[in-house]
GROMACS .gro file of C-alpha atoms in nm:
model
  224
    1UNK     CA    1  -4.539   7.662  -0.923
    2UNK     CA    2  -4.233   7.763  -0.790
    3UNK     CA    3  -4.117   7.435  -0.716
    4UNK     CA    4  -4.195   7.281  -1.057
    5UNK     CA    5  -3.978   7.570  -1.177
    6UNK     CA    6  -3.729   7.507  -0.925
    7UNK     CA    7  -3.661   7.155  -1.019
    8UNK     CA    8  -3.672   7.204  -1.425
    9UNK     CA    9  -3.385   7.471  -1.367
   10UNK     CA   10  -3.187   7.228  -1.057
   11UNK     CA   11  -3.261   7.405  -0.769
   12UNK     CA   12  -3.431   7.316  -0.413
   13UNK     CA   13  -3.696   7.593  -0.329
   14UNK     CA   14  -3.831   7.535   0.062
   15UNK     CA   15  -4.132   7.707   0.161
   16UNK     CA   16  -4.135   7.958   0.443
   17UNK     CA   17  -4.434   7.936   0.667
   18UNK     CA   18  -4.714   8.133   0.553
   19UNK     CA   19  -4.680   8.528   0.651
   20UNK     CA   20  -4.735   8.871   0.444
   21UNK     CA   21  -4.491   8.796   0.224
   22UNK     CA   22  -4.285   8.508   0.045
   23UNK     CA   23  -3.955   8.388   0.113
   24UNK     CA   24  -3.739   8.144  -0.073
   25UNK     CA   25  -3.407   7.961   0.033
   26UNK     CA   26  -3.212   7.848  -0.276
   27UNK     CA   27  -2.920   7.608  -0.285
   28UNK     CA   28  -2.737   7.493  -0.571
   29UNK     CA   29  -2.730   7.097  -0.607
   30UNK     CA   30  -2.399   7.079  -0.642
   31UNK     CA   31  -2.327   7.235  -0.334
   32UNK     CA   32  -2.561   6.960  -0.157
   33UNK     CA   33  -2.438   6.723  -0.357
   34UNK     CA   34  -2.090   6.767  -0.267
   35UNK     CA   35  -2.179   6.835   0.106
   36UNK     CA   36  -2.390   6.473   0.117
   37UNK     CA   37  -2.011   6.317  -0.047
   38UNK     CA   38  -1.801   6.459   0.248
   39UNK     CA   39  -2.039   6.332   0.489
   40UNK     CA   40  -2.057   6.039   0.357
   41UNK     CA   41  -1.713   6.001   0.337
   42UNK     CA   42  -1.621   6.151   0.675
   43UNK     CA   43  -1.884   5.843   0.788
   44UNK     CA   44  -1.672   5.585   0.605
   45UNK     CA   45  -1.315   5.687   0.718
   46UNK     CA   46  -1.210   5.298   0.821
   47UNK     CA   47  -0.931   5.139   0.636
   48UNK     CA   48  -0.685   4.901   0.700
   49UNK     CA   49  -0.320   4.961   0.811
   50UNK     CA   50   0.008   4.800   0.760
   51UNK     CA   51  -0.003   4.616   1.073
   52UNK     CA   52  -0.358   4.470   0.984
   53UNK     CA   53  -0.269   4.364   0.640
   54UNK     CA   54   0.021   4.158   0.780
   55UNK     CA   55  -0.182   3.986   1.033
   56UNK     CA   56  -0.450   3.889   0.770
   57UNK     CA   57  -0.154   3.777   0.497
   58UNK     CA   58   0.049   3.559   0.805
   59UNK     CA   59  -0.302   3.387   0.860
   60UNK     CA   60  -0.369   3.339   0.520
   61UNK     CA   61  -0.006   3.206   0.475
   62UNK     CA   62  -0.040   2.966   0.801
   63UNK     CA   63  -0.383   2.867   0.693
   64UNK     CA   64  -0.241   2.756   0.332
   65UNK     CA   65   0.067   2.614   0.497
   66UNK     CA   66  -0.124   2.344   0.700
   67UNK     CA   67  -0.350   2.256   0.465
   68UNK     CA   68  -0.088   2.163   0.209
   69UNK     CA   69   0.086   1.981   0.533
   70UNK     CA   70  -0.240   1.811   0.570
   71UNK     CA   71  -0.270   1.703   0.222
   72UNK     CA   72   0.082   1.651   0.120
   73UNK     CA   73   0.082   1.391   0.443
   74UNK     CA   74  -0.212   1.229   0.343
   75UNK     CA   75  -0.001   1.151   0.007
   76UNK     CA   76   0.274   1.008   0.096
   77UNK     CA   77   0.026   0.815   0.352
   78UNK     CA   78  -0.119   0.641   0.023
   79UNK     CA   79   0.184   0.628  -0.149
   80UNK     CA   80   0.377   0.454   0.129
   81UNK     CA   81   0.071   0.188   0.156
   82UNK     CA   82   0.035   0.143  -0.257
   83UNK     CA   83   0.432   0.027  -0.237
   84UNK     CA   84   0.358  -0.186   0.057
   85UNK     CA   85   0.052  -0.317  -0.171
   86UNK     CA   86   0.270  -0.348  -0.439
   87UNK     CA   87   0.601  -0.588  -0.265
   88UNK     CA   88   0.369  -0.782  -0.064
   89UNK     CA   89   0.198  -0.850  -0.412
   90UNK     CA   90   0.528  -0.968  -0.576
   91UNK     CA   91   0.637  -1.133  -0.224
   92UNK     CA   92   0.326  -1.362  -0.270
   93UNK     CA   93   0.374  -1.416  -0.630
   94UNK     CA   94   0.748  -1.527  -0.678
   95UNK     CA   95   0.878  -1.830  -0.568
   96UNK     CA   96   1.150  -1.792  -0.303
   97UNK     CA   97   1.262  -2.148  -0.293
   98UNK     CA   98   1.481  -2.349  -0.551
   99UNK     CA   99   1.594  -2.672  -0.591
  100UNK     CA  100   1.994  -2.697  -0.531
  101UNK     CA  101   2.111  -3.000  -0.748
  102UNK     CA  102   1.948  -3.339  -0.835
  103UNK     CA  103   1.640  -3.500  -0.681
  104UNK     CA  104   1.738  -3.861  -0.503
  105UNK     CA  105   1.536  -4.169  -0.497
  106UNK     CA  106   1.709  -4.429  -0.204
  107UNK     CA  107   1.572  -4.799  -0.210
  108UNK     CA  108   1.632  -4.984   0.114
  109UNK     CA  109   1.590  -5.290  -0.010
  110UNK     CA  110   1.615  -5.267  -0.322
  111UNK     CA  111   1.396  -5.462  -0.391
  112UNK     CA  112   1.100  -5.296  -0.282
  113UNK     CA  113   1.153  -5.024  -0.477
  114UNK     CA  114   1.217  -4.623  -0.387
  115UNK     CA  115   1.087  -4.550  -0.065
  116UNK     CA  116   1.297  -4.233   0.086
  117UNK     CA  117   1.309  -3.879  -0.167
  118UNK     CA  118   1.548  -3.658  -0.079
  119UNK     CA  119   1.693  -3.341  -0.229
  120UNK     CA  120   1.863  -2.962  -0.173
  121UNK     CA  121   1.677  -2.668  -0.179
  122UNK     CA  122   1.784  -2.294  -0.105
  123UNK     CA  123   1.688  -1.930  -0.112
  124UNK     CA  124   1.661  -1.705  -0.422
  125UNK     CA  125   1.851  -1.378  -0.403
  126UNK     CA  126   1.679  -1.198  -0.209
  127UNK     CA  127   1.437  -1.373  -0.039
  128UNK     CA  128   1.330  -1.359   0.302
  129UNK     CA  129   1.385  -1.607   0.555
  130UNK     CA  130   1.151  -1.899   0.545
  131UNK     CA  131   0.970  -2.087   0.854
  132UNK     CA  132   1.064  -2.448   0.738
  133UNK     CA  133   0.818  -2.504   1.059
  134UNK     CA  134   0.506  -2.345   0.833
  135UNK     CA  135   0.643  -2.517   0.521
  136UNK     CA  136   0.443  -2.829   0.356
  137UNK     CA  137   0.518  -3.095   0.113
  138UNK     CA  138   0.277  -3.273  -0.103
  139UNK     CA  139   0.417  -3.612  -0.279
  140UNK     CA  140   0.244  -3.812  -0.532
  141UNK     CA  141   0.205  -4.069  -0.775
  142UNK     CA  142   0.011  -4.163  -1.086
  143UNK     CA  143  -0.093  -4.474  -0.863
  144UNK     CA  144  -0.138  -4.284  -0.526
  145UNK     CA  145  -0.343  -4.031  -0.351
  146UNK     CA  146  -0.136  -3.695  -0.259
  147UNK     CA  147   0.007  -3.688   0.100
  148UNK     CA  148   0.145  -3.375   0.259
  149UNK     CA  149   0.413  -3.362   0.520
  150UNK     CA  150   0.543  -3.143   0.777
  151UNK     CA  151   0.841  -3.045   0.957
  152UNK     CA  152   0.979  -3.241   1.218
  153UNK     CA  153   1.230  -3.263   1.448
  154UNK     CA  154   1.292  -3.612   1.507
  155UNK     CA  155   1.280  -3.903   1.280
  156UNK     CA  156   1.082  -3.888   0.928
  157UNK     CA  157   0.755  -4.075   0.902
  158UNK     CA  158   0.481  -4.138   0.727
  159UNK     CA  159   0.346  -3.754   0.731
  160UNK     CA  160   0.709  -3.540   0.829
  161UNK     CA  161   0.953  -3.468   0.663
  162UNK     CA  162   1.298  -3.390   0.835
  163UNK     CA  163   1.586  -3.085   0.721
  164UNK     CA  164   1.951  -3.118   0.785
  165UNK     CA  165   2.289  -2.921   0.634
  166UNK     CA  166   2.309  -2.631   0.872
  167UNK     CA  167   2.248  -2.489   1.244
  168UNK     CA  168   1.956  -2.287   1.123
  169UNK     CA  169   1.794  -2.598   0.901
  170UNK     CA  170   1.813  -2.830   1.161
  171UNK     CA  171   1.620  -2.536   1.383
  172UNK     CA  172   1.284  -2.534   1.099
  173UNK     CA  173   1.460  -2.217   0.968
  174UNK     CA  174   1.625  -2.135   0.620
  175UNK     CA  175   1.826  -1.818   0.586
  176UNK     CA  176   2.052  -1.683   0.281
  177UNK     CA  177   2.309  -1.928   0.142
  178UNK     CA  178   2.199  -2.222   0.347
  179UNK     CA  179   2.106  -2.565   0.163
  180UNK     CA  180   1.907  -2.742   0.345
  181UNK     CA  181   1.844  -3.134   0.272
  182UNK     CA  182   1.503  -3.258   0.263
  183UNK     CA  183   1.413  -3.596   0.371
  184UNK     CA  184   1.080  -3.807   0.381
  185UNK     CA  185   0.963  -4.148   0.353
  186UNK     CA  186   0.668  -4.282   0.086
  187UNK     CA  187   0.549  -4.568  -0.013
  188UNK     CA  188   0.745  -4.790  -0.224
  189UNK     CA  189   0.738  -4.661  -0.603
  190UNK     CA  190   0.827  -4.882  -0.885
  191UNK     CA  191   1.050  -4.801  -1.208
  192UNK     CA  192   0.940  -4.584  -1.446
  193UNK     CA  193   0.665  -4.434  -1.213
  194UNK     CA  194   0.595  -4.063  -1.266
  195UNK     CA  195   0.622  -3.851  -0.912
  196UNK     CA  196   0.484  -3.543  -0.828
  197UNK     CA  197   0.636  -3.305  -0.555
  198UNK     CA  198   0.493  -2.982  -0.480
  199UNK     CA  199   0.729  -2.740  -0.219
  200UNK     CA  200   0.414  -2.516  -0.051
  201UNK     CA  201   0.606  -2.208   0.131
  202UNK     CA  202   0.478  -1.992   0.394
  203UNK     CA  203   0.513  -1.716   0.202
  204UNK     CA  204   0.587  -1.684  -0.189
  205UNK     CA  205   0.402  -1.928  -0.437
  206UNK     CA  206   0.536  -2.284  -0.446
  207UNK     CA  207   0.764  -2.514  -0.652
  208UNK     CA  208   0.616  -2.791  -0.797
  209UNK     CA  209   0.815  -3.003  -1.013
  210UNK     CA  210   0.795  -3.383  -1.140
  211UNK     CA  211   1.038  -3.681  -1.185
  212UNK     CA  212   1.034  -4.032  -1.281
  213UNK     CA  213   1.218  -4.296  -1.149
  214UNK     CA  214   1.488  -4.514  -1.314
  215UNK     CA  215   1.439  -4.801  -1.538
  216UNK     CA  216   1.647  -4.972  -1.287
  217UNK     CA  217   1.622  -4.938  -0.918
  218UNK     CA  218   1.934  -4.945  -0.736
  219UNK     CA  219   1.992  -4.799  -0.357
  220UNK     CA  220   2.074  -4.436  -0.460
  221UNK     CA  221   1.878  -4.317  -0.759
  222UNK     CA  222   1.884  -3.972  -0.945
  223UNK     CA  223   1.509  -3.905  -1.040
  224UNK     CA  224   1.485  -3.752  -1.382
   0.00000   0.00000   0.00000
């Protein structure tokens, strides 16, 4: 009974052991209350101090300062190889070689018709240096199968083709304002014959172009 009562009105009641006579203990509940806080809170007194908040900010700051290392790295890692993609694109697709002057047609006889081609080519601004070594040249006719020559350094024949007009030509190399003269031999081609040459680089796309020969063969021709 007297507990019922005890909690309707906010009070603890604690039985004494049974004796003659009947004793109760009564404390307020705020007074526990407030008691349990300070315990509690004497219990929980931990807390962090100046010198533990900086460690924890300097490892947060490190922490975000090498992963932004890490990913600003890995950036300009794929930027640097998207440019490289990029000029070894246009490298390949522009032509670095171009024809210097007219294209020559020489007759030896003359009667036989042209059987030597020989013309000037250079480098376009810019351009890297070409192996003239790596270099091919296809040559035909509307009556003959194509035949592709390569560098030499002898005498032209029947599948080389020879370069002359500076130290570095001569070598099977073509640098920045040199002109080097191409020379090769083919089989005899009549008047008015269409020819096809196509300049195949080692690197860059390659030159074709096509010229007819004269009406009239004489030793030197100009192809047009």
């Amino acid at each position: 009974m007297f507990c019922g009562i005890g909690r309707f009105i906010g009070i603890n009641i604690y039985p004494i052991k049974p004796s003659n006579h009947v004793a109760t203990l009564v404390t307020p509940v705020s007074a526990l209350m407030k008691g349990e806080f300070m315990r509690q809170l004497k219990s929980d007194d931990s807390g962090f101090t100046g010198l533990e908040a900086a460690i924890v900010l300097i490892a947060f700051v490190v922490v975000a300062a090498v992963f932004s290392y890490v990913v600003l790295g890995a950036g300009f890692f794929t930027t640097q190889k998207s440019q490289e993609t990029v000029y070894k694109g246009v490298e390949q697709a522009i032509t670095n070689i171009q024809m210097i002057g007219n294209v020559y047609g020489l007759a030896s006889p003359v009667a036989s018709g042209i059987n030597t081609i020989e013309f000037s080519i250079g480098l376009a601004p810019g351009a890297p240096t070409i192996d003239l070594t790596k270099m091919r040249i296809v040559f035909s006719t509307s009556a003959s199968t194509p035949v592709e020559f390569t560098w030499v350094t002898t005498t032209a024949d029947a599948t080389h083709f020879t370069t002359s007009g500076s130290t570095t030509c001569s070598a099977g190399a073509m640098e920045q304002n040199d002109q080097c003269k191409i020379s090769f031999p083919v089989d005899p081609v009549a008047v008015n014959t269409k020819m096809t040459i196509e300049i195949r680089p080692s690197v860059g796309a390659s030159l074709p172009f096509t010229k007819t020969s004269p009406p009239t063969i004489t030793a030197t021709n100009i192809l047009y």
